[in-house]
mmCIF file of N, CA, C and O in Angstrom:
data_model
loop_
_atom_site.group_PDB
_atom_site.id
_atom_site.type_symbol
_atom_site.label_atom_id
_atom_site.label_comp_id
_atom_site.label_asym_id
_atom_site.label_seq_id
_atom_site.Cartn_x
_atom_site.Cartn_y
_atom_site.Cartn_z
ATOM 1 N N UNK A 1 0.892 -1.205 -0.043
ATOM 2 C CA UNK A 1 -0.136 -0.397 0.231
ATOM 3 C C UNK A 1 0.890 1.485 -0.015
ATOM 4 O O UNK A 1 0.568 2.339 -0.718
ATOM 5 N N UNK A 2 1.910 0.915 0.401
ATOM 6 C CA UNK A 2 3.131 2.632 0.652
ATOM 7 C C UNK A 2 3.585 2.949 -0.730
ATOM 8 O O UNK A 2 3.679 3.132 -0.918
ATOM 9 N N UNK A 3 4.141 1.649 -1.268
ATOM 10 C CA UNK A 3 4.295 2.034 -2.744
ATOM 11 C C UNK A 3 3.485 2.393 -3.486
ATOM 12 O O UNK A 3 3.931 3.228 -4.457
ATOM 13 N N UNK A 4 2.178 2.039 -3.282
ATOM 14 C CA UNK A 4 1.062 2.387 -4.375
ATOM 15 C C UNK A 4 0.790 4.039 -4.180
ATOM 16 O O UNK A 4 0.616 4.884 -5.266
ATOM 17 N N UNK A 5 1.398 4.487 -3.015
ATOM 18 C CA UNK A 5 1.016 6.183 -2.743
ATOM 19 C C UNK A 5 2.330 6.739 -3.345
ATOM 20 O O UNK A 5 2.225 8.493 -3.229
ATOM 21 N N UNK A 6 3.423 6.009 -3.300
ATOM 22 C CA UNK A 6 4.912 6.837 -3.990
ATOM 23 C C UNK A 6 4.695 7.364 -5.474
ATOM 24 O O UNK A 6 5.036 8.459 -5.447
ATOM 25 N N UNK A 7 4.134 6.775 -6.206
ATOM 26 C CA UNK A 7 4.314 6.925 -7.759
ATOM 27 C C UNK A 7 3.422 8.343 -7.689
ATOM 28 O O UNK A 7 3.873 9.172 -8.206
ATOM 29 N N UNK A 8 2.045 8.680 -7.087
ATOM 30 C CA UNK A 8 1.617 9.619 -7.336
ATOM 31 C C UNK A 8 2.485 11.155 -6.736
ATOM 32 O O UNK A 8 2.251 12.152 -7.382
ATOM 33 N N UNK A 9 3.059 10.760 -5.507
ATOM 34 C CA UNK A 9 3.797 11.254 -4.730
ATOM 35 C C UNK A 9 4.838 11.924 -5.465
ATOM 36 O O UNK A 9 5.312 13.381 -5.777
ATOM 37 N N UNK A 10 5.517 11.037 -6.038
ATOM 38 C CA UNK A 10 7.022 11.213 -7.210
ATOM 39 C C UNK A 10 6.441 12.178 -8.477
ATOM 40 O O UNK A 10 6.810 13.050 -8.663
ATOM 41 N N UNK A 11 5.527 12.112 -8.978
ATOM 42 C CA UNK A 11 4.636 12.779 -10.467
ATOM 43 C C UNK A 11 4.501 13.916 -9.934
ATOM 44 O O UNK A 11 4.686 15.065 -10.348
ATOM 45 N N UNK A 12 3.790 14.457 -8.491
ATOM 46 C CA UNK A 12 3.354 15.649 -8.133
ATOM 47 C C UNK A 12 5.031 16.319 -7.760
ATOM 48 O O UNK A 12 4.788 17.305 -8.310
ATOM 49 N N UNK A 13 5.869 15.967 -6.963
ATOM 50 C CA UNK A 13 6.895 16.124 -7.020
ATOM 51 C C UNK A 13 7.694 16.968 -8.393
ATOM 52 O O UNK A 13 8.237 17.991 -8.407
ATOM 53 N N UNK A 14 7.691 15.982 -9.336
ATOM 54 C CA UNK A 14 8.117 15.988 -10.460
ATOM 55 C C UNK A 14 7.330 17.131 -11.044
ATOM 56 O O UNK A 14 8.530 18.075 -11.393
ATOM 57 N N UNK A 15 6.262 17.059 -11.199
ATOM 58 C CA UNK A 15 5.374 18.353 -11.980
ATOM 59 C C UNK A 15 6.034 19.687 -11.509
ATOM 60 O O UNK A 15 5.967 20.460 -12.013
ATOM 61 N N UNK A 16 5.510 19.351 -10.151
ATOM 62 C CA UNK A 16 5.633 21.030 -9.550
ATOM 63 C C UNK A 16 7.076 21.491 -9.488
ATOM 64 O O UNK A 16 7.305 22.788 -9.917
ATOM 65 N N UNK A 17 8.138 20.356 -10.010
ATOM 66 C CA UNK A 17 9.549 21.038 -9.623
ATOM 67 C C UNK A 17 9.564 21.879 -11.708
ATOM 68 O O UNK A 17 9.942 22.739 -11.215
ATOM 69 N N UNK A 18 8.931 20.956 -12.353
ATOM 70 C CA UNK A 18 9.039 21.215 -13.793
ATOM 71 C C UNK A 18 8.377 22.590 -13.384
ATOM 72 O O UNK A 18 8.851 23.667 -14.526
ATOM 73 N N UNK A 19 7.745 22.730 -13.046
ATOM 74 C CA UNK A 19 6.838 24.139 -12.790
ATOM 75 C C UNK A 19 7.756 25.103 -12.109
ATOM 76 O O UNK A 19 7.813 26.466 -12.998
ATOM 77 N N UNK A 20 8.404 25.168 -11.345
ATOM 78 C CA UNK A 20 9.118 26.023 -10.927
ATOM 79 C C UNK A 20 10.411 26.283 -11.372
ATOM 80 O O UNK A 20 10.853 27.140 -11.884
ATOM 81 N N UNK A 21 11.257 25.425 -12.265
ATOM 82 C CA UNK A 21 12.199 25.253 -13.270
ATOM 83 C C UNK A 21 11.646 26.098 -14.383
ATOM 84 O O UNK A 21 12.479 26.982 -14.960
ATOM 85 N N UNK A 22 10.278 25.761 -15.590
ATOM 86 C CA UNK A 22 9.940 26.902 -16.079
ATOM 87 C C UNK A 22 9.724 27.958 -15.623
ATOM 88 O O UNK A 22 10.078 29.320 -16.415
ATOM 89 N N UNK A 23 9.205 28.309 -14.744
ATOM 90 C CA UNK A 23 8.789 29.720 -13.997
ATOM 91 C C UNK A 23 10.272 30.420 -13.669
ATOM 92 O O UNK A 23 10.675 31.932 -13.894
ATOM 93 N N UNK A 24 11.487 29.889 -12.836
ATOM 94 C CA UNK A 24 12.655 30.421 -12.605
ATOM 95 C C UNK A 24 13.269 30.542 -14.075
ATOM 96 O O UNK A 24 14.041 31.715 -13.813
ATOM 97 N N UNK A 25 13.199 29.451 -15.267
ATOM 98 C CA UNK A 25 13.884 30.025 -16.326
ATOM 99 C C UNK A 25 13.712 31.139 -16.820
ATOM 100 O O UNK A 25 13.771 32.017 -17.248
ATOM 101 N N UNK A 26 11.655 31.853 -16.746
ATOM 102 C CA UNK A 26 11.265 32.712 -17.131
ATOM 103 C C UNK A 26 12.136 34.036 -16.745
ATOM 104 O O UNK A 26 12.088 34.968 -17.581
ATOM 105 N N UNK A 27 11.963 33.594 -15.334
ATOM 106 C CA UNK A 27 12.582 34.990 -14.230
ATOM 107 C C UNK A 27 13.870 35.041 -14.556
ATOM 108 O O UNK A 27 14.305 36.272 -14.158
ATOM 109 N N UNK A 28 14.451 34.087 -14.523
ATOM 110 C CA UNK A 28 16.133 34.423 -14.446
ATOM 111 C C UNK A 28 16.598 34.358 -13.457
ATOM 112 O O UNK A 28 18.018 34.888 -12.881
ATOM 113 N N UNK A 29 15.829 33.941 -12.440
ATOM 114 C CA UNK A 29 16.242 33.920 -11.218
ATOM 115 C C UNK A 29 15.650 32.928 -10.070
ATOM 116 O O UNK A 29 14.073 32.736 -10.708
ATOM 117 N N UNK A 30 15.970 32.121 -9.342
ATOM 118 C CA UNK A 30 15.271 31.352 -8.456
ATOM 119 C C UNK A 30 14.196 32.209 -7.486
ATOM 120 O O UNK A 30 13.349 31.502 -7.131
ATOM 121 N N UNK A 31 14.453 33.366 -7.132
ATOM 122 C CA UNK A 31 13.902 33.793 -5.758
ATOM 123 C C UNK A 31 12.482 34.022 -6.592
ATOM 124 O O UNK A 31 11.166 33.657 -5.468
ATOM 125 N N UNK A 32 12.231 34.832 -7.577
ATOM 126 C CA UNK A 32 10.733 35.234 -8.004
ATOM 127 C C UNK A 32 9.925 34.364 -7.692
ATOM 128 O O UNK A 32 8.680 33.972 -7.219
ATOM 129 N N UNK A 33 10.161 33.170 -8.686
ATOM 130 C CA UNK A 33 9.079 31.894 -9.070
ATOM 131 C C UNK A 33 9.143 31.072 -7.372
ATOM 132 O O UNK A 33 7.946 30.432 -7.058
ATOM 133 N N UNK A 34 10.338 31.354 -6.286
ATOM 134 C CA UNK A 34 9.770 30.719 -5.603
ATOM 135 C C UNK A 34 9.062 31.619 -3.953
ATOM 136 O O UNK A 34 8.486 30.994 -3.152
ATOM 137 N N UNK A 35 9.391 32.754 -4.508
ATOM 138 C CA UNK A 35 8.320 33.233 -3.597
ATOM 139 C C UNK A 35 7.321 33.237 -3.746
ATOM 140 O O UNK A 35 5.846 33.532 -3.212
ATOM 141 N N UNK A 36 6.830 33.153 -5.204
ATOM 142 C CA UNK A 36 5.391 33.077 -5.857
ATOM 143 C C UNK A 36 4.918 32.000 -5.350
ATOM 144 O O UNK A 36 3.612 31.824 -4.769
ATOM 145 N N UNK A 37 5.567 30.453 -5.714
ATOM 146 C CA UNK A 37 5.396 29.694 -5.103
ATOM 147 C C UNK A 37 4.820 29.142 -3.861
ATOM 148 O O UNK A 37 4.544 28.569 -3.312
ATOM 149 N N UNK A 38 5.372 30.284 -2.737
ATOM 150 C CA UNK A 38 4.997 30.191 -1.436
ATOM 151 C C UNK A 38 3.544 30.928 -1.145
ATOM 152 O O UNK A 38 2.872 30.588 -0.045
ATOM 153 N N UNK A 39 4.168 32.473 -1.651
ATOM 154 C CA UNK A 39 3.255 33.293 -1.219
ATOM 155 C C UNK A 39 1.856 32.626 -1.931
ATOM 156 O O UNK A 39 0.644 33.425 -0.823
ATOM 157 N N UNK A 40 1.654 32.676 -3.130
ATOM 158 C CA UNK A 40 0.111 32.327 -3.564
ATOM 159 C C UNK A 40 -0.574 31.153 -2.889
ATOM 160 O O UNK A 40 -1.667 31.466 -2.260
ATOM 161 N N UNK A 41 0.192 30.328 -2.195
ATOM 162 C CA UNK A 41 -1.126 29.094 -2.034
ATOM 163 C C UNK A 41 -1.320 29.263 -0.436
ATOM 164 O O UNK A 41 -1.927 29.182 0.430
ATOM 165 N N UNK A 42 -0.042 30.272 0.210
ATOM 166 C CA UNK A 42 -0.468 30.854 1.598
ATOM 167 C C UNK A 42 -1.439 32.116 1.912
ATOM 168 O O UNK A 42 -1.966 31.820 2.440
ATOM 169 N N UNK A 43 -1.082 32.711 1.187
ATOM 170 C CA UNK A 43 -1.883 34.070 1.433
ATOM 171 C C UNK A 43 -2.987 34.662 0.202
ATOM 172 O O UNK A 43 -3.654 34.885 0.745
ATOM 173 N N UNK A 44 -2.435 34.089 -1.014
ATOM 174 C CA UNK A 44 -3.905 34.684 -2.006
ATOM 175 C C UNK A 44 -4.883 33.796 -2.415
ATOM 176 O O UNK A 44 -6.395 33.951 -3.008
ATOM 177 N N UNK A 45 -4.392 32.383 -2.435
ATOM 178 C CA UNK A 45 -5.598 31.288 -2.448
ATOM 179 C C UNK A 45 -6.584 31.516 -1.378
ATOM 180 O O UNK A 45 -7.575 31.197 -1.915
ATOM 181 N N UNK A 46 -6.206 31.417 -0.492
ATOM 182 C CA UNK A 46 -7.336 31.748 0.878
ATOM 183 C C UNK A 46 -8.498 32.584 0.309
ATOM 184 O O UNK A 46 -9.529 32.343 0.639
ATOM 185 N N UNK A 47 -7.378 33.867 0.573
ATOM 186 C CA UNK A 47 -8.439 34.915 -0.122
ATOM 187 C C UNK A 47 -9.542 34.731 -1.431
ATOM 188 O O UNK A 47 -10.653 35.608 -1.541
ATOM 189 N N UNK A 48 -9.016 34.169 -2.553
ATOM 190 C CA UNK A 48 -9.804 34.080 -3.782
ATOM 191 C C UNK A 48 -10.372 32.477 -3.868
ATOM 192 O O UNK A 48 -10.861 32.599 -4.301
ATOM 193 N N UNK A 49 -10.423 31.666 -2.657
ATOM 194 C CA UNK A 49 -11.195 30.299 -2.501
ATOM 195 C C UNK A 49 -12.554 31.305 -2.411
ATOM 196 O O UNK A 49 -13.292 30.034 -2.901
ATOM 197 N N UNK A 50 -12.897 31.753 -1.857
ATOM 198 C CA UNK A 50 -14.416 31.979 -1.656
ATOM 199 C C UNK A 50 -15.062 32.326 -2.877
ATOM 200 O O UNK A 50 -16.211 31.774 -3.521
ATOM 201 N N UNK A 51 -14.586 33.864 -3.521
ATOM 202 C CA UNK A 51 -15.298 34.197 -4.580
ATOM 203 C C UNK A 51 -15.042 33.199 -6.174
ATOM 204 O O UNK A 51 -16.117 33.069 -6.513
ATOM 205 N N UNK A 52 -14.208 32.882 -6.342
ATOM 206 C CA UNK A 52 -13.844 32.013 -7.267
ATOM 207 C C UNK A 52 -12.829 30.751 -6.970
ATOM 208 O O UNK A 52 -11.544 30.565 -7.434
ATOM 209 N N UNK A 53 -13.715 29.176 -6.560
ATOM 210 C CA UNK A 53 -12.840 28.275 -6.472
ATOM 211 C C UNK A 53 -12.865 27.430 -7.913
ATOM 212 O O UNK A 53 -11.443 26.700 -7.496
ATOM 213 N N UNK A 54 -13.335 27.926 -8.742
ATOM 214 C CA UNK A 54 -13.259 27.356 -9.919
ATOM 215 C C UNK A 54 -11.536 27.879 -10.435
ATOM 216 O O UNK A 54 -11.131 26.976 -11.183
ATOM 217 N N UNK A 55 -10.832 28.719 -9.925
ATOM 218 C CA UNK A 55 -9.793 29.299 -10.654
ATOM 219 C C UNK A 55 -8.658 28.629 -9.416
ATOM 220 O O UNK A 55 -8.018 28.489 -10.087
ATOM 221 N N UNK A 56 -8.901 28.711 -8.219
ATOM 222 C CA UNK A 56 -8.060 28.506 -7.504
ATOM 223 C C UNK A 56 -7.279 26.759 -7.656
ATOM 224 O O UNK A 56 -6.603 26.474 -7.549
ATOM 225 N N UNK A 57 -8.753 25.923 -8.198
ATOM 226 C CA UNK A 57 -8.437 24.473 -7.777
ATOM 227 C C UNK A 57 -7.572 24.391 -9.629
ATOM 228 O O UNK A 57 -7.197 23.014 -8.958
ATOM 229 N N UNK A 58 -7.545 25.206 -10.046
ATOM 230 C CA UNK A 58 -6.955 25.157 -11.658
ATOM 231 C C UNK A 58 -5.428 25.551 -11.199
ATOM 232 O O UNK A 58 -4.477 25.372 -11.967
ATOM 233 N N UNK A 59 -4.866 25.960 -9.935
ATOM 234 C CA UNK A 59 -3.580 26.233 -9.873
ATOM 235 C C UNK A 59 -2.723 25.305 -9.849
ATOM 236 O O UNK A 59 -3.007 24.343 -9.080
ATOM 237 N N UNK A 60 -1.709 25.328 -9.970
ATOM 238 C CA UNK A 60 -0.371 24.150 -10.120
ATOM 239 C C UNK A 60 -0.716 23.428 -8.454
ATOM 240 O O UNK A 60 -0.710 22.112 -8.183
ATOM 241 N N UNK A 61 -0.584 23.947 -7.425
ATOM 242 C CA UNK A 61 -0.635 22.937 -6.328
ATOM 243 C C UNK A 61 -1.871 22.566 -6.080
ATOM 244 O O UNK A 61 -1.394 21.593 -5.289
ATOM 245 N N UNK A 62 -2.881 23.142 -6.121
ATOM 246 C CA UNK A 62 -4.633 22.914 -5.776
ATOM 247 C C UNK A 62 -4.643 21.352 -6.681
ATOM 248 O O UNK A 62 -4.968 20.766 -6.332
ATOM 249 N N UNK A 63 -4.109 21.741 -8.049
ATOM 250 C CA UNK A 63 -4.583 20.517 -8.498
ATOM 251 C C UNK A 63 -3.145 19.364 -8.267
ATOM 252 O O UNK A 63 -3.447 18.144 -8.399
ATOM 253 N N UNK A 64 -2.215 19.922 -7.837
ATOM 254 C CA UNK A 64 -1.333 18.403 -7.493
ATOM 255 C C UNK A 64 -1.878 17.775 -6.165
ATOM 256 O O UNK A 64 -1.837 16.871 -5.901
ATOM 257 N N UNK A 65 -2.595 18.705 -5.239
ATOM 258 C CA UNK A 65 -3.178 18.358 -4.138
ATOM 259 C C UNK A 65 -4.023 17.154 -4.610
ATOM 260 O O UNK A 65 -4.410 16.122 -3.696
ATOM 261 N N UNK A 66 -4.709 17.742 -5.485
ATOM 262 C CA UNK A 66 -6.097 16.818 -5.664
ATOM 263 C C UNK A 66 -5.755 15.152 -6.435
ATOM 264 O O UNK A 66 -6.059 14.265 -6.214
ATOM 265 N N UNK A 67 -4.264 15.441 -6.969
ATOM 266 C CA UNK A 67 -3.927 14.290 -7.666
ATOM 267 C C UNK A 67 -3.239 13.600 -6.434
ATOM 268 O O UNK A 67 -3.319 11.983 -7.023
ATOM 269 N N UNK A 68 -2.831 13.933 -5.675
ATOM 270 C CA UNK A 68 -2.134 13.188 -4.247
ATOM 271 C C UNK A 68 -3.785 12.744 -3.491
ATOM 272 O O UNK A 68 -3.828 12.005 -2.781
ATOM 273 N N UNK A 69 -4.664 13.167 -4.042
ATOM 274 C CA UNK A 69 -6.535 12.980 -2.953
ATOM 275 C C UNK A 69 -6.298 13.694 -1.810
ATOM 276 O O UNK A 69 -7.126 13.022 -0.814
ATOM 277 N N UNK A 70 -5.794 14.916 -1.518
ATOM 278 C CA UNK A 70 -5.709 15.427 -0.284
ATOM 279 C C UNK A 70 -6.220 16.837 -1.096
ATOM 280 O O UNK A 70 -5.526 17.744 -0.191
ATOM 281 N N UNK A 71 -7.113 17.049 -1.373
ATOM 282 C CA UNK A 71 -7.611 18.506 -1.729
ATOM 283 C C UNK A 71 -7.734 19.192 -0.447
ATOM 284 O O UNK A 71 -8.149 18.708 0.677
ATOM 285 N N UNK A 72 -7.880 20.694 -0.104
ATOM 286 C CA UNK A 72 -7.915 21.447 0.499
ATOM 287 C C UNK A 72 -9.309 21.775 1.296
ATOM 288 O O UNK A 72 -9.942 22.301 2.327
ATOM 289 N N UNK A 73 -10.231 21.232 0.509
ATOM 290 C CA UNK A 73 -11.482 21.079 0.710
ATOM 291 C C UNK A 73 -12.902 20.652 -0.841
ATOM 292 O O UNK A 73 -11.949 20.795 -1.761
ATOM 293 N N UNK A 74 -13.633 20.477 -0.241
ATOM 294 C CA UNK A 74 -14.241 19.898 -1.611
ATOM 295 C C UNK A 74 -14.707 20.713 -2.871
ATOM 296 O O UNK A 74 -14.781 20.249 -3.867
ATOM 297 N N UNK A 75 -14.797 22.139 -2.094
ATOM 298 C CA UNK A 75 -15.136 23.003 -3.134
ATOM 299 C C UNK A 75 -13.714 22.874 -4.467
ATOM 300 O O UNK A 75 -14.059 23.601 -5.190
ATOM 301 N N UNK A 76 -12.704 22.874 -3.837
ATOM 302 C CA UNK A 76 -11.297 22.699 -4.599
ATOM 303 C C UNK A 76 -10.946 21.234 -5.307
ATOM 304 O O UNK A 76 -9.977 21.148 -5.798
ATOM 305 N N UNK A 77 -11.676 20.678 -4.931
ATOM 306 C CA UNK A 77 -11.011 19.576 -5.257
ATOM 307 C C UNK A 77 -11.817 18.867 -7.618
ATOM 308 O O UNK A 77 -12.797 19.035 -7.722
ATOM 309 N N UNK A 78 -10.627 17.952 -7.479
ATOM 310 C CA UNK A 78 -10.858 17.529 -8.956
ATOM 311 C C UNK A 78 -10.659 16.260 -8.662
ATOM 312 O O UNK A 78 -10.064 15.656 -7.635
ATOM 313 N N UNK A 79 -10.859 15.591 -9.882
ATOM 314 C CA UNK A 79 -10.725 14.264 -9.974
ATOM 315 C C UNK A 79 -9.233 13.862 -9.921
ATOM 316 O O UNK A 79 -8.412 14.911 -10.868
ATOM 317 N N UNK A 80 -8.671 12.812 -9.463
ATOM 318 C CA UNK A 80 -7.155 12.421 -9.752
ATOM 319 C C UNK A 80 -6.561 12.799 -11.057
ATOM 320 O O UNK A 80 -5.515 13.222 -11.491
ATOM 321 N N UNK A 81 -7.395 12.134 -12.066
ATOM 322 C CA UNK A 81 -6.503 12.402 -13.432
ATOM 323 C C UNK A 81 -6.677 13.696 -13.580
ATOM 324 O O UNK A 81 -5.635 14.290 -14.705
ATOM 325 N N UNK A 82 -7.962 14.225 -13.498
ATOM 326 C CA UNK A 82 -7.909 15.949 -14.109
ATOM 327 C C UNK A 82 -6.875 16.552 -13.244
ATOM 328 O O UNK A 82 -6.354 17.375 -14.174
ATOM 329 N N UNK A 83 -6.788 16.246 -11.911
ATOM 330 C CA UNK A 83 -5.603 16.800 -11.153
ATOM 331 C C UNK A 83 -3.900 16.924 -12.067
ATOM 332 O O UNK A 83 -3.473 17.790 -12.182
ATOM 333 N N UNK A 84 -3.689 15.763 -12.507
ATOM 334 C CA UNK A 84 -2.795 15.392 -13.328
ATOM 335 C C UNK A 84 -2.578 15.878 -14.581
ATOM 336 O O UNK A 84 -1.492 16.294 -14.549
ATOM 337 N N UNK A 85 -3.942 15.841 -15.232
ATOM 338 C CA UNK A 85 -3.788 17.121 -16.484
ATOM 339 C C UNK A 85 -3.535 18.382 -16.244
ATOM 340 O O UNK A 85 -2.786 19.063 -17.047
ATOM 341 N N UNK A 86 -4.037 18.773 -14.964
ATOM 342 C CA UNK A 86 -4.118 20.247 -15.004
ATOM 343 C C UNK A 86 -2.321 20.455 -14.782
ATOM 344 O O UNK A 86 -1.942 21.312 -15.097
ATOM 345 N N UNK A 87 -1.954 19.509 -13.925
ATOM 346 C CA UNK A 87 -0.271 19.973 -13.679
ATOM 347 C C UNK A 87 0.604 19.886 -14.380
ATOM 348 O O UNK A 87 1.507 20.263 -14.766
ATOM 349 N N UNK A 88 0.236 18.659 -15.445
ATOM 350 C CA UNK A 88 1.029 18.164 -16.780
ATOM 351 C C UNK A 88 1.155 19.932 -17.473
ATOM 352 O O UNK A 88 2.219 20.000 -18.064
ATOM 353 N N UNK A 89 0.030 20.061 -17.834
ATOM 354 C CA UNK A 89 -0.593 21.943 -18.323
ATOM 355 C C UNK A 89 0.269 22.250 -18.123
ATOM 356 O O UNK A 89 1.037 23.818 -18.664
ATOM 357 N N UNK A 90 -0.018 23.175 -16.644
ATOM 358 C CA UNK A 90 1.035 23.631 -16.016
ATOM 359 C C UNK A 90 2.554 23.755 -16.334
ATOM 360 O O UNK A 90 3.700 24.708 -16.727
ATOM 361 N N UNK A 91 2.911 22.291 -16.327
ATOM 362 C CA UNK A 91 4.564 22.142 -16.826
ATOM 363 C C UNK A 91 5.045 22.250 -18.051
ATOM 364 O O UNK A 91 5.880 22.702 -18.745
ATOM 365 N N UNK A 92 4.321 21.777 -18.605
ATOM 366 C CA UNK A 92 4.566 21.860 -20.328
ATOM 367 C C UNK A 92 4.179 23.410 -20.593
ATOM 368 O O UNK A 92 5.219 23.648 -21.437
ATOM 369 N N UNK A 93 3.251 24.171 -20.732
ATOM 370 C CA UNK A 93 3.268 25.441 -20.664
ATOM 371 C C UNK A 93 4.248 26.072 -19.915
ATOM 372 O O UNK A 93 5.180 26.720 -20.709
ATOM 373 N N UNK A 94 4.647 26.331 -19.015
ATOM 374 C CA UNK A 94 5.744 27.107 -18.423
ATOM 375 C C UNK A 94 7.556 26.539 -19.189
ATOM 376 O O UNK A 94 8.383 27.350 -19.439
ATOM 377 N N UNK A 95 7.368 25.367 -19.185
ATOM 378 C CA UNK A 95 8.688 24.697 -19.292
ATOM 379 C C UNK A 95 8.740 25.034 -21.473
ATOM 380 O O UNK A 95 9.890 25.318 -21.619
ATOM 381 N N UNK A 96 7.495 25.316 -21.819
ATOM 382 C CA UNK A 96 7.598 25.327 -23.432
ATOM 383 C C UNK A 96 8.060 26.972 -22.916
ATOM 384 O O UNK A 96 9.152 26.755 -24.171
ATOM 385 N N UNK A 97 7.297 27.555 -22.537
ATOM 386 C CA UNK A 97 7.617 29.001 -22.544
ATOM 387 C C UNK A 97 8.883 29.416 -22.451
ATOM 388 O O UNK A 97 9.958 30.123 -22.824
ATOM 389 N N UNK A 98 9.610 28.636 -21.506
ATOM 390 C CA UNK A 98 10.883 29.090 -20.890
ATOM 391 C C UNK A 98 12.076 28.656 -22.129
ATOM 392 O O UNK A 98 12.939 29.305 -22.396
ATOM 393 N N UNK A 99 11.557 27.239 -22.685
ATOM 394 C CA UNK A 99 12.558 26.934 -23.951
ATOM 395 C C UNK A 99 12.533 28.075 -24.988
ATOM 396 O O UNK A 99 13.351 28.265 -25.629
ATOM 397 N N UNK A 100 11.431 28.380 -25.757
ATOM 398 C CA UNK A 100 11.263 29.365 -26.261
ATOM 399 C C UNK A 100 11.579 30.335 -26.034
ATOM 400 O O UNK A 100 12.393 31.265 -26.956
ATOM 401 N N UNK A 101 11.708 31.185 -24.962
ATOM 402 C CA UNK A 101 12.291 32.454 -24.268
ATOM 403 C C UNK A 101 14.103 32.459 -24.548
ATOM 404 O O UNK A 101 14.622 33.241 -24.952
ATOM 405 N N UNK A 102 14.416 30.779 -23.843
ATOM 406 C CA UNK A 102 15.674 30.717 -23.803
ATOM 407 C C UNK A 102 16.176 30.972 -25.416
ATOM 408 O O UNK A 102 17.651 31.125 -25.775
ATOM 409 N N UNK A 103 15.885 29.938 -26.135
ATOM 410 C CA UNK A 103 16.082 30.224 -27.605
ATOM 411 C C UNK A 103 16.279 31.192 -28.229
ATOM 412 O O UNK A 103 17.328 31.940 -28.883
ATOM 413 N N UNK A 104 14.860 32.096 -27.922
ATOM 414 C CA UNK A 104 15.354 33.917 -28.165
ATOM 415 C C UNK A 104 16.281 34.660 -28.141
ATOM 416 O O UNK A 104 17.028 35.064 -28.648
ATOM 417 N N UNK A 105 15.769 34.458 -26.302
ATOM 418 C CA UNK A 105 16.998 35.234 -25.728
ATOM 419 C C UNK A 105 18.438 34.979 -25.847
ATOM 420 O O UNK A 105 19.125 35.838 -25.810
ATOM 421 N N UNK A 106 18.924 33.486 -25.538
ATOM 422 C CA UNK A 106 20.008 33.375 -25.386
ATOM 423 C C UNK A 106 20.556 32.682 -26.721
ATOM 424 O O UNK A 106 21.548 32.261 -26.491
ATOM 425 N N UNK A 107 19.953 32.504 -27.457
ATOM 426 C CA UNK A 107 20.373 31.692 -28.837
ATOM 427 C C UNK A 107 21.275 32.174 -29.567
ATOM 428 O O UNK A 107 21.182 33.062 -30.029
#
């Protein structure tokens, strides 16, 4: 049973790492995305949870929590496959944008 929970956790960590990598590459520093990835879940998400839970549940960390089966509330819950797709989409968009910017800016 413990090994069964390892794969989703590893996938969530890998995908959130790719989201952070893409953000850091776009910003050219690790401090900005780190601040965003810490401040948004702690400060911004609770403020937006009431008025727009549909938007909050599509943020990378909330989708990762749904992927793990531990959403912060029923209003933020996504099905596990949907949570996986949302986090994959964030990772693909940010890493793709980072690649495109790097090729154009540094190439």
